[in-house]
mmCIF file of C-alpha atoms in Angstrom:
data_model
loop_
_atom_site.group_PDB
_atom_site.id
_atom_site.type_symbol
_atom_site.label_atom_id
_atom_site.label_comp_id
_atom_site.label_asym_id
_atom_site.label_seq_id
_atom_site.Cartn_x
_atom_site.Cartn_y
_atom_site.Cartn_z
ATOM 1 C CA UNK A 1235 82.054 38.341 53.202
ATOM 2 C CA UNK A 1236 80.313 41.466 54.511
ATOM 3 C CA UNK A 1237 78.854 43.843 51.936
ATOM 4 C CA UNK A 1238 81.296 46.732 51.370
ATOM 5 C CA UNK A 1239 79.962 50.132 52.418
ATOM 6 C CA UNK A 1240 81.462 53.604 52.493
ATOM 7 C CA UNK A 1241 82.696 52.794 55.993
ATOM 8 C CA UNK A 1242 84.811 49.951 54.597
ATOM 9 C CA UNK A 1243 88.489 50.508 53.735
ATOM 10 C CA UNK A 1244 89.569 50.809 50.119
ATOM 11 C CA UNK A 1245 90.063 47.464 48.419
ATOM 12 C CA UNK A 1246 93.586 46.219 47.810
ATOM 13 C CA UNK A 1247 93.519 46.896 44.078
ATOM 14 C CA UNK A 1248 95.432 49.335 41.826
ATOM 15 C CA UNK A 1249 92.200 50.967 40.593
ATOM 16 C CA UNK A 1250 90.675 51.557 44.030
ATOM 17 C CA UNK A 1251 92.286 54.962 44.601
ATOM 18 C CA UNK A 1252 91.169 56.240 41.188
ATOM 19 C CA UNK A 1253 87.550 55.295 41.860
ATOM 20 C CA UNK A 1254 87.695 56.937 45.269
ATOM 21 C CA UNK A 1255 89.167 60.104 43.767
ATOM 22 C CA UNK A 1256 86.539 60.294 41.028
ATOM 23 C CA UNK A 1257 83.812 59.604 43.561
ATOM 24 C CA UNK A 1258 84.938 62.626 45.542
ATOM 25 C CA UNK A 1259 85.790 65.037 42.705
ATOM 26 C CA UNK A 1260 84.015 64.068 39.494
ATOM 27 C CA UNK A 1261 80.406 63.570 38.372
ATOM 28 C CA UNK A 1262 79.184 66.686 40.177
ATOM 29 C CA UNK A 1263 76.009 66.529 38.080
ATOM 30 C CA UNK A 1264 75.332 62.863 38.886
ATOM 31 C CA UNK A 1265 75.548 62.116 42.644
ATOM 32 C CA UNK A 1266 74.617 58.473 42.040
ATOM 33 C CA UNK A 1267 77.783 57.988 40.009
ATOM 34 C CA UNK A 1268 79.834 59.611 42.745
ATOM 35 C CA UNK A 1269 78.444 57.099 45.222
ATOM 36 C CA UNK A 1270 78.873 54.113 42.882
ATOM 37 C CA UNK A 1271 82.503 55.064 42.252
ATOM 38 C CA UNK A 1272 83.225 55.106 45.970
ATOM 39 C CA UNK A 1273 81.456 51.789 46.476
ATOM 40 C CA UNK A 1274 83.449 50.289 43.603
ATOM 41 C CA UNK A 1275 86.659 51.436 45.295
ATOM 42 C CA UNK A 1276 85.733 49.217 48.249
ATOM 43 C CA UNK A 1277 84.367 46.245 46.314
ATOM 44 C CA UNK A 1278 87.009 43.586 45.489
ATOM 45 C CA UNK A 1279 84.688 41.606 43.211
ATOM 46 C CA UNK A 1280 83.766 44.664 41.140
ATOM 47 C CA UNK A 1281 87.411 45.638 40.794
ATOM 48 C CA UNK A 1282 88.374 42.075 39.862
ATOM 49 C CA UNK A 1283 86.166 42.379 36.777
ATOM 50 C CA UNK A 1284 88.494 45.141 35.589
ATOM 51 C CA UNK A 1285 91.153 42.549 34.799
ATOM 52 C CA UNK A 1286 89.243 42.195 31.505
ATOM 53 C CA UNK A 1287 90.160 45.753 30.473
ATOM 54 C CA UNK A 1288 92.542 46.078 27.522
ATOM 55 C CA UNK A 1289 95.836 47.914 28.175
ATOM 56 C CA UNK A 1290 95.493 51.657 28.616
ATOM 57 C CA UNK A 1291 94.386 54.262 31.149
ATOM 58 C CA UNK A 1292 91.441 53.483 33.422
ATOM 59 C CA UNK A 1293 88.183 55.258 32.524
ATOM 60 C CA UNK A 1294 85.593 54.906 35.309
ATOM 61 C CA UNK A 1295 82.962 56.156 32.871
ATOM 62 C CA UNK A 1296 83.171 52.808 31.057
ATOM 63 C CA UNK A 1297 82.339 50.881 34.244
ATOM 64 C CA UNK A 1298 79.470 53.233 35.015
ATOM 65 C CA UNK A 1299 78.112 52.865 31.481
ATOM 66 C CA UNK A 1300 78.314 49.081 31.837
ATOM 67 C CA UNK A 1301 76.256 49.248 35.037
ATOM 68 C CA UNK A 1302 73.766 51.619 33.403
ATOM 69 C CA UNK A 1303 73.384 49.366 30.356
ATOM 70 C CA UNK A 1304 72.396 46.428 32.557
ATOM 71 C CA UNK A 1305 69.836 48.622 34.326
ATOM 72 C CA UNK A 1306 68.379 49.768 30.986
ATOM 73 C CA UNK A 1307 68.307 46.169 29.763
ATOM 74 C CA UNK A 1308 66.088 45.219 32.685
ATOM 75 C CA UNK A 1309 63.811 48.206 32.227
ATOM 76 C CA UNK A 1310 60.911 49.084 34.527
ATOM 77 C CA UNK A 1311 59.198 45.731 33.932
ATOM 78 C CA UNK A 1312 61.855 43.567 35.624
ATOM 79 C CA UNK A 1313 64.194 45.860 37.488
ATOM 80 C CA UNK A 1314 67.098 44.844 39.694
ATOM 81 C CA UNK A 1315 67.111 46.426 43.116
ATOM 82 C CA UNK A 1316 69.875 48.780 41.959
ATOM 83 C CA UNK A 1317 67.534 50.185 39.299
ATOM 84 C CA UNK A 1318 65.585 51.978 42.040
ATOM 85 C CA UNK A 1319 68.401 54.558 42.137
ATOM 86 C CA UNK A 1320 68.478 55.175 38.363
ATOM 87 C CA UNK A 1321 66.295 58.056 37.213
ATOM 88 C CA UNK A 1322 66.643 56.842 33.615
ATOM 89 C CA UNK A 1323 64.164 54.035 34.370
ATOM 90 C CA UNK A 1324 61.812 56.295 36.283
ATOM 91 C CA UNK A 1325 63.024 55.872 39.853
ATOM 92 C CA UNK A 1326 64.720 58.369 42.151
ATOM 93 C CA UNK A 1327 65.767 56.728 45.410
ATOM 94 C CA UNK A 1328 68.182 58.878 47.427
ATOM 95 C CA UNK A 1329 71.875 58.093 46.978
ATOM 96 C CA UNK A 1330 72.415 58.103 50.743
ATOM 97 C CA UNK A 1331 69.810 55.359 51.215
ATOM 98 C CA UNK A 1332 71.540 52.701 53.363
ATOM 99 C CA UNK A 1333 70.187 49.952 51.094
ATOM 100 C CA UNK A 1334 72.338 51.066 48.142
ATOM 101 C CA UNK A 1335 75.536 49.112 49.025
ATOM 102 C CA UNK A 1336 73.665 45.799 49.263
ATOM 103 C CA UNK A 1337 71.806 46.481 46.012
ATOM 104 C CA UNK A 1338 75.103 47.288 44.285
ATOM 105 C CA UNK A 1339 76.725 44.143 45.653
ATOM 106 C CA UNK A 1340 73.868 41.930 44.445
ATOM 107 C CA UNK A 1341 73.858 43.646 41.050
ATOM 108 C CA UNK A 1342 77.579 43.073 40.483
ATOM 109 C CA UNK A 1343 77.209 39.422 41.445
ATOM 110 C CA UNK A 1344 74.213 38.867 39.173
ATOM 111 C CA UNK A 1345 75.619 40.627 36.106
ATOM 112 C CA UNK A 1346 79.324 39.875 36.545
ATOM 113 C CA UNK A 1347 79.840 38.112 33.231
ATOM 114 C CA UNK A 1348 78.136 40.764 31.083
ATOM 115 C CA UNK A 1349 79.895 43.539 32.984
ATOM 116 C CA UNK A 1350 83.214 41.803 32.328
ATOM 117 C CA UNK A 1351 82.419 41.588 28.608
ATOM 118 C CA UNK A 1352 81.498 45.272 28.468
ATOM 119 C CA UNK A 1353 84.829 46.210 30.045
ATOM 120 C CA UNK A 1354 86.699 43.990 27.604
ATOM 121 C CA UNK A 1355 84.920 45.000 24.395
ATOM 122 C CA UNK A 1356 83.172 48.332 24.800
ATOM 123 C CA UNK A 1357 84.259 51.940 24.789
ATOM 124 C CA UNK A 1358 82.492 55.053 26.023
ATOM 125 C CA UNK A 1359 80.777 56.594 22.996
ATOM 126 C CA UNK A 1360 78.501 59.366 24.154
ATOM 127 C CA UNK A 1361 78.134 61.036 20.731
ATOM 128 C CA UNK A 1362 77.050 64.208 22.563
ATOM 129 C CA UNK A 1363 75.042 66.326 20.123
ATOM 130 C CA UNK A 1364 74.798 69.138 22.673
ATOM 131 C CA UNK A 1365 78.286 70.201 21.585
ATOM 132 C CA UNK A 1366 76.678 71.272 18.334
ATOM 133 C CA UNK A 1367 75.645 74.519 20.027
ATOM 134 C CA UNK A 1368 79.349 75.389 20.198
ATOM 135 C CA UNK A 1369 80.237 73.804 16.875
ATOM 136 C CA UNK A 1370 77.821 76.176 15.093
ATOM 137 C CA UNK A 1371 79.669 79.446 15.850
ATOM 138 C CA UNK A 1372 83.032 77.683 15.515
ATOM 139 C CA UNK A 1373 82.187 76.661 11.950
ATOM 140 C CA UNK A 1374 80.986 80.192 11.251
ATOM 141 C CA UNK A 1375 84.348 81.511 12.419
ATOM 142 C CA UNK A 1376 86.150 79.084 10.106
ATOM 143 C CA UNK A 1377 83.962 80.197 7.198
ATOM 144 C CA UNK A 1378 84.752 83.834 8.008
ATOM 145 C CA UNK A 1379 88.496 83.324 8.310
ATOM 146 C CA UNK A 1380 88.704 81.037 5.299
ATOM 147 C CA UNK A 1381 86.532 83.279 3.153
ATOM 148 C CA UNK A 1382 84.281 80.412 2.084
ATOM 149 C CA UNK A 1383 80.918 79.403 3.607
ATOM 150 C CA UNK A 1384 80.992 75.928 2.015
ATOM 151 C CA UNK A 1385 82.627 73.579 4.510
ATOM 152 C CA UNK A 1386 83.587 69.905 4.461
ATOM 153 C CA UNK A 1387 83.448 68.506 8.004
ATOM 154 C CA UNK A 1388 85.465 65.453 9.089
ATOM 155 C CA UNK A 1389 84.502 64.151 12.550
ATOM 156 C CA UNK A 1390 87.385 62.185 14.094
ATOM 157 C CA UNK A 1391 86.002 59.737 16.661
ATOM 158 C CA UNK A 1392 82.472 60.191 15.367
ATOM 159 C CA UNK A 1393 80.756 57.273 17.149
ATOM 160 C CA UNK A 1394 77.400 57.094 15.325
ATOM 161 C CA UNK A 1395 78.108 60.334 13.442
ATOM 162 C CA UNK A 1396 75.192 62.221 14.960
ATOM 163 C CA UNK A 1397 77.053 65.543 14.998
ATOM 164 C CA UNK A 1398 77.384 65.355 11.218
ATOM 165 C CA UNK A 1399 73.644 66.180 11.122
ATOM 166 C CA UNK A 1400 74.315 69.483 12.879
ATOM 167 C CA UNK A 1401 72.532 71.559 10.227
ATOM 168 C CA UNK A 1402 69.288 69.748 11.087
ATOM 169 C CA UNK A 1403 69.410 70.547 14.822
ATOM 170 C CA UNK A 1404 68.040 73.620 16.571
ATOM 171 C CA UNK A 1405 70.342 75.531 18.934
ATOM 172 C CA UNK A 1406 68.836 77.904 21.498
ATOM 173 C CA UNK A 1407 71.233 80.466 22.983
ATOM 174 C CA UNK A 1408 70.433 82.064 26.339
ATOM 175 C CA UNK A 1409 72.519 85.179 27.047
ATOM 176 C CA UNK A 1410 73.636 86.208 30.513
ATOM 177 C CA UNK A 1411 73.322 89.926 29.668
ATOM 178 C CA UNK A 1412 69.535 89.744 29.618
ATOM 179 C CA UNK A 1413 69.201 89.693 25.831
ATOM 180 C CA UNK A 1414 66.378 87.685 24.326
ATOM 181 C CA UNK A 1415 67.037 84.043 23.585
ATOM 182 C CA UNK A 1416 68.133 83.298 20.035
ATOM 183 C CA UNK A 1417 67.067 80.095 18.260
ATOM 184 C CA UNK A 1418 68.933 78.922 15.163
ATOM 185 C CA UNK A 1419 67.944 75.945 13.041
ATOM 186 C CA UNK A 1420 64.784 74.009 12.099
ATOM 187 C CA UNK A 1421 61.739 74.489 14.327
ATOM 188 C CA UNK A 1422 59.916 71.183 13.765
ATOM 189 C CA UNK A 1423 58.636 69.535 16.938
ATOM 190 C CA UNK A 1424 60.809 66.419 16.554
ATOM 191 C CA UNK A 1425 64.005 68.409 15.916
ATOM 192 C CA UNK A 1426 66.777 67.838 18.485
ATOM 193 C CA UNK A 1427 67.105 71.054 20.494
ATOM 194 C CA UNK A 1428 70.464 72.156 21.901
ATOM 195 C CA UNK A 1429 70.118 74.725 24.718
ATOM 196 C CA UNK A 1430 73.259 76.703 25.516
ATOM 197 C CA UNK A 1431 73.888 79.453 28.074
ATOM 198 C CA UNK A 1432 76.247 82.127 26.734
ATOM 199 C CA UNK A 1433 78.631 83.881 29.123
ATOM 200 C CA UNK A 1434 79.902 87.172 27.775
ATOM 201 C CA UNK A 1435 79.737 88.418 24.186
ATOM 202 C CA UNK A 1436 79.251 86.161 21.183
ATOM 203 C CA UNK A 1437 79.371 88.009 17.827
ATOM 204 C CA UNK A 1438 75.920 87.865 16.232
ATOM 205 C CA UNK A 1439 77.233 87.071 12.709
ATOM 206 C CA UNK A 1440 78.571 83.763 14.019
ATOM 207 C CA UNK A 1441 74.998 82.656 14.757
ATOM 208 C CA UNK A 1442 73.547 83.647 11.389
ATOM 209 C CA UNK A 1443 71.982 80.609 9.657
ATOM 210 C CA UNK A 1444 73.647 81.531 6.368
ATOM 211 C CA UNK A 1445 77.149 81.811 7.873
ATOM 212 C CA UNK A 1446 78.103 78.338 6.683
ATOM 213 C CA UNK A 1447 76.817 75.241 4.959
ATOM 214 C CA UNK A 1448 78.079 71.677 5.066
ATOM 215 C CA UNK A 1449 78.881 70.686 1.501
ATOM 216 C CA UNK A 1450 80.378 67.337 2.548
ATOM 217 C CA UNK A 1451 80.675 65.318 5.750
ATOM 218 C CA UNK A 1452 82.489 62.179 6.862
ATOM 219 C CA UNK A 1453 83.118 60.555 10.219
ATOM 220 C CA UNK A 1454 85.568 57.906 11.336
ATOM 221 C CA UNK A 1455 85.689 55.731 14.426
ATOM 222 C CA UNK A 1456 87.460 52.600 15.579
ATOM 223 C CA UNK A 1457 84.046 51.050 16.187
ATOM 224 C CA UNK A 1458 81.253 53.058 14.541
ATOM 225 C CA UNK A 1459 77.880 52.664 16.215
ATOM 226 C CA UNK A 1460 75.294 51.023 13.976
ATOM 227 C CA UNK A 1461 72.027 52.711 14.921
ATOM 228 C CA UNK A 1462 70.055 49.931 13.242
ATOM 229 C CA UNK A 1463 71.117 47.707 16.144
ATOM 230 C CA UNK A 1464 68.885 48.209 19.227
ATOM 231 C CA UNK A 1465 71.713 47.021 21.500
ATOM 232 C CA UNK A 1466 74.000 49.682 20.050
ATOM 233 C CA UNK A 1467 71.344 52.348 20.603
ATOM 234 C CA UNK A 1468 70.949 51.203 24.207
ATOM 235 C CA UNK A 1469 74.701 51.434 24.732
ATOM 236 C CA UNK A 1470 74.699 55.065 23.583
ATOM 237 C CA UNK A 1471 71.947 55.816 26.099
ATOM 238 C CA UNK A 1472 73.865 53.934 28.788
ATOM 239 C CA UNK A 1473 76.813 56.278 28.290
ATOM 240 C CA UNK A 1474 74.654 59.203 29.482
ATOM 241 C CA UNK A 1475 74.152 60.239 33.106
ATOM 242 C CA UNK A 1476 70.988 58.530 34.431
ATOM 243 C CA UNK A 1477 69.247 61.630 35.753
ATOM 244 C CA UNK A 1478 69.821 63.789 32.649
ATOM 245 C CA UNK A 1479 66.448 63.196 30.986
ATOM 246 C CA UNK A 1480 66.827 66.188 28.673
ATOM 247 C CA UNK A 1481 70.096 64.855 27.298
ATOM 248 C CA UNK A 1482 68.602 61.395 26.784
ATOM 249 C CA UNK A 1483 65.612 62.823 24.911
ATOM 250 C CA UNK A 1484 67.951 64.868 22.724
ATOM 251 C CA UNK A 1485 69.920 61.729 21.887
ATOM 252 C CA UNK A 1486 66.750 59.782 21.065
ATOM 253 C CA UNK A 1487 65.632 62.528 18.687
ATOM 254 C CA UNK A 1488 69.061 62.661 17.057
ATOM 255 C CA UNK A 1489 69.041 58.889 16.562
ATOM 256 C CA UNK A 1490 65.566 59.070 15.039
ATOM 257 C CA UNK A 1491 66.709 61.815 12.666
ATOM 258 C CA UNK A 1492 69.726 59.712 11.686
ATOM 259 C CA UNK A 1493 67.370 56.987 10.481
ATOM 260 C CA UNK A 1494 66.053 59.407 7.867
ATOM 261 C CA UNK A 1495 69.402 61.118 7.270
ATOM 262 C CA UNK A 1496 72.056 58.472 7.959
ATOM 263 C CA UNK A 1497 75.501 60.051 8.350
ATOM 264 C CA UNK A 1498 78.510 58.365 6.756
ATOM 265 C CA UNK A 1499 80.939 56.980 9.336
ATOM 266 C CA UNK A 1500 83.730 54.621 8.383
ATOM 267 C CA UNK A 1501 85.560 52.164 10.588
ATOM 268 C CA UNK A 1502 89.270 52.944 10.440
ATOM 269 C CA UNK A 1503 92.313 52.457 12.649
ATOM 270 C CA UNK A 1504 94.085 55.517 11.205
ATOM 271 C CA UNK A 1505 91.635 58.359 10.923
ATOM 272 C CA UNK A 1506 94.164 60.906 9.686
ATOM 273 C CA UNK A 1507 95.068 58.678 6.737
ATOM 274 C CA UNK A 1508 91.375 58.411 5.911
ATOM 275 C CA UNK A 1509 91.129 62.197 6.180
ATOM 276 C CA UNK A 1510 94.069 62.702 3.803
ATOM 277 C CA UNK A 1511 92.449 60.423 1.222
ATOM 278 C CA UNK A 1512 89.126 62.238 1.638
ATOM 279 C CA UNK A 1513 90.776 65.601 1.024
ATOM 280 C CA UNK A 1514 91.847 64.330 -2.403
ATOM 281 C CA UNK A 1515 88.195 63.738 -3.300
ATOM 282 C CA UNK A 1516 86.766 67.108 -2.232
ATOM 283 C CA UNK A 1517 85.866 69.794 -4.771
ATOM 284 C CA UNK A 1518 88.151 72.835 -4.806
ATOM 285 C CA UNK A 1519 85.464 75.273 -3.652
ATOM 286 C CA UNK A 1520 85.107 73.913 -0.093
ATOM 287 C CA UNK A 1521 87.057 74.528 3.095
ATOM 288 C CA UNK A 1522 88.011 71.264 4.834
ATOM 289 C CA UNK A 1523 87.615 71.050 8.623
ATOM 290 C CA UNK A 1524 88.928 68.391 11.004
ATOM 291 C CA UNK A 1525 86.987 68.291 14.283
ATOM 292 C CA UNK A 1526 87.291 66.106 17.353
ATOM 293 C CA UNK A 1527 85.791 66.408 20.834
ATOM 294 C CA UNK A 1528 86.836 64.474 23.924
ATOM 295 C CA UNK A 1529 88.611 61.864 21.806
ATOM 296 C CA UNK A 1530 92.291 62.584 22.385
ATOM 297 C CA UNK A 1531 91.860 62.252 26.147
ATOM 298 C CA UNK A 1532 92.243 58.543 25.417
ATOM 299 C CA UNK A 1533 95.657 59.045 23.750
ATOM 300 C CA UNK A 1534 98.917 58.535 25.632
ATOM 301 C CA UNK A 1535 101.649 61.207 25.172
ATOM 302 C CA UNK A 1536 103.391 59.505 22.234
ATOM 303 C CA UNK A 1537 100.334 59.033 20.007
ATOM 304 C CA UNK A 1538 99.087 62.490 21.035
ATOM 305 C CA UNK A 1539 102.313 64.126 19.826
ATOM 306 C CA UNK A 1540 102.140 62.120 16.595
ATOM 307 C CA UNK A 1541 98.540 63.228 16.030
ATOM 308 C CA UNK A 1542 99.571 66.863 16.418
ATOM 309 C CA UNK A 1543 102.481 66.482 13.997
ATOM 310 C CA UNK A 1544 100.341 64.856 11.316
ATOM 311 C CA UNK A 1545 97.358 67.193 11.735
ATOM 312 C CA UNK A 1546 99.586 70.253 11.526
ATOM 313 C CA UNK A 1547 101.167 68.895 8.339
ATOM 314 C CA UNK A 1548 97.688 68.732 6.787
ATOM 315 C CA UNK A 1549 97.031 72.315 7.879
ATOM 316 C CA UNK A 1550 100.221 73.542 6.205
ATOM 317 C CA UNK A 1551 100.100 71.390 3.095
ATOM 318 C CA UNK A 1552 96.391 70.881 2.396
ATOM 319 C CA UNK A 1553 94.699 74.025 3.686
ATOM 320 C CA UNK A 1554 92.939 72.129 6.473
ATOM 321 C CA UNK A 1555 91.310 73.908 9.417
ATOM 322 C CA UNK A 1556 91.713 71.920 12.632
ATOM 323 C CA UNK A 1557 89.128 72.389 15.394
ATOM 324 C CA UNK A 1558 90.001 70.678 18.667
ATOM 325 C CA UNK A 1559 87.642 70.424 21.662
ATOM 326 C CA UNK A 1560 89.486 68.727 24.515
ATOM 327 C CA UNK A 1561 90.393 69.182 28.169
ATOM 328 C CA UNK A 1562 93.089 71.551 29.434
ATOM 329 C CA UNK A 1563 96.129 69.222 29.379
ATOM 330 C CA UNK A 1564 95.335 67.925 25.890
ATOM 331 C CA UNK A 1565 94.672 71.469 24.668
ATOM 332 C CA UNK A 1566 98.087 72.639 25.817
ATOM 333 C CA UNK A 1567 99.828 69.569 24.376
ATOM 334 C CA UNK A 1568 98.123 69.976 20.993
ATOM 335 C CA UNK A 1569 98.433 73.729 20.547
ATOM 336 C CA UNK A 1570 100.969 75.134 23.000
ATOM 337 C CA UNK A 1571 98.264 77.523 24.213
ATOM 338 C CA UNK A 1572 97.606 77.906 27.934
ATOM 339 C CA UNK A 1573 93.909 77.568 28.794
ATOM 340 C CA UNK A 1574 92.434 80.066 31.277
ATOM 341 C CA UNK A 1575 92.557 79.017 34.910
ATOM 342 C CA UNK A 1576 89.802 81.219 36.343
ATOM 343 C CA UNK A 1577 86.399 79.695 37.170
ATOM 344 C CA UNK A 1578 83.106 80.400 35.425
ATOM 345 C CA UNK A 1579 80.775 81.781 38.128
ATOM 346 C CA UNK A 1580 77.295 80.376 38.429
ATOM 347 C CA UNK A 1581 77.988 77.034 36.756
ATOM 348 C CA UNK A 1582 78.111 73.611 38.390
ATOM 349 C CA UNK A 1583 81.334 72.905 36.546
ATOM 350 C CA UNK A 1584 83.021 76.156 37.566
ATOM 351 C CA UNK A 1585 86.440 74.490 37.906
ATOM 352 C CA UNK A 1586 88.520 74.901 34.699
ATOM 353 C CA UNK A 1587 89.762 71.336 35.157
ATOM 354 C CA UNK A 1588 86.261 70.255 34.087
ATOM 355 C CA UNK A 1589 85.991 72.543 31.063
ATOM 356 C CA UNK A 1590 86.386 71.865 27.359
ATOM 357 C CA UNK A 1591 88.646 74.210 25.409
ATOM 358 C CA UNK A 1592 88.013 74.782 21.712
ATOM 359 C CA UNK A 1593 91.157 75.623 19.734
ATOM 360 C CA UNK A 1594 91.242 76.506 16.050
ATOM 361 C CA UNK A 1595 94.424 75.962 14.033
ATOM 362 C CA UNK A 1596 94.481 77.121 10.422
ATOM 363 C CA UNK A 1597 96.751 78.203 7.599
ATOM 364 C CA UNK A 1598 98.584 81.459 8.351
ATOM 365 C CA UNK A 1599 101.284 82.704 6.005
ATOM 366 C CA UNK A 1600 102.396 85.284 8.573
ATOM 367 C CA UNK A 1601 103.096 82.730 11.305
ATOM 368 C CA UNK A 1602 106.609 81.373 11.752
ATOM 369 C CA UNK A 1603 105.456 77.781 11.252
ATOM 370 C CA UNK A 1604 102.647 78.518 8.813
ATOM 371 C CA UNK A 1605 99.870 77.896 11.342
ATOM 372 C CA UNK A 1606 97.719 80.344 13.251
ATOM 373 C CA UNK A 1607 96.322 79.096 16.548
ATOM 374 C CA UNK A 1608 93.607 80.686 18.643
ATOM 375 C CA UNK A 1609 91.501 79.701 21.612
ATOM 376 C CA UNK A 1610 87.921 80.101 20.428
ATOM 377 C CA UNK A 1611 85.876 79.130 23.481
ATOM 378 C CA UNK A 1612 85.712 77.279 26.722
ATOM 379 C CA UNK A 1613 82.579 75.323 27.433
ATOM 380 C CA UNK A 1614 80.749 72.747 29.455
ATOM 381 C CA UNK A 1615 81.846 69.292 28.192
ATOM 382 C CA UNK A 1616 78.360 68.678 26.794
ATOM 383 C CA UNK A 1617 77.845 72.183 25.379
ATOM 384 C CA UNK A 1618 75.415 73.399 28.045
ATOM 385 C CA UNK A 1619 77.222 76.728 28.251
ATOM 386 C CA UNK A 1620 79.966 78.538 26.403
ATOM 387 C CA UNK A 1621 82.243 81.498 26.958
ATOM 388 C CA UNK A 1622 83.440 82.748 23.567
ATOM 389 C CA UNK A 1623 87.081 83.804 23.423
ATOM 390 C CA UNK A 1624 87.642 84.287 19.692
ATOM 391 C CA UNK A 1625 88.556 87.642 18.212
#
């Protein structure tokens, strides 16, 4: 059979159209992934491996992470031909190089069995610590509204729990009004650094180091990542875009820090039940916070509605503050709030369909249902920029 190229028709497979769509519209910051998606849409053998996927919506990011993991496994010492297009192993061949389709075809053939296993058993677990640059002012806002700087943070879908070490990261805010950059957090050389461009005003008190402290933390995940396992560490790196060296270095530093300060993450199939039990164990002088980011995108409408019902019950009955960082459709389904539809000028991800919306729901005796809801911020999915929208 001839090697599929971009001139070939889409394969006769139910996932082909989705890969073509994502190749044309998504991954604006990773042109290689755009090209690989479109090649996958035309590659019957690659699509056949997807029969191993468990039931649920297709996530092309899982396939791309599986490819990336195999490239990282080979490393620079024994690279496949496809590795020449992956900046993560030190190579930068152009994505429009006519040799790419043949290299992709050979790679899929060679690694078919491992790729199939990744699709069957893995999930995308980026554990993006860059979101901590947004989490910092969000926690400060919770401390302000709740009247207590001592917070207890529960990370739902925590992966390796790296964001639970937020207090040990350094965030650097770059303001679009010409103000001087502001760095918050430890300044040691090995500290993970989280750069964040700020569009519009961001109240200075929300960036004060003393605005909050984490008195207790806990994460939960269906499959927590064990950072003592080198294969698990490689999988986390594989879930990153290949050419984003800064993001990869940040992750490596966060993983190294976690060796000295291991966060607590528990495997659990019902994270909200675990949260309810944890609330019983907290001291009375802390404000409990539930946080999740890009987790509920994997929920179908029924489980999503159930999550909202149960989380809101904890807000009303247990004094919980619920911080959600999800895409537009999930934000509206979880809060009833309508995210802004205007673009953010000057950013690669200007389209609101590619933004993350941070919504805070907390106890409010003056609200009809006992819950106050507000849109705090919209941001880049990885926290590279934020536009604050809180009061």
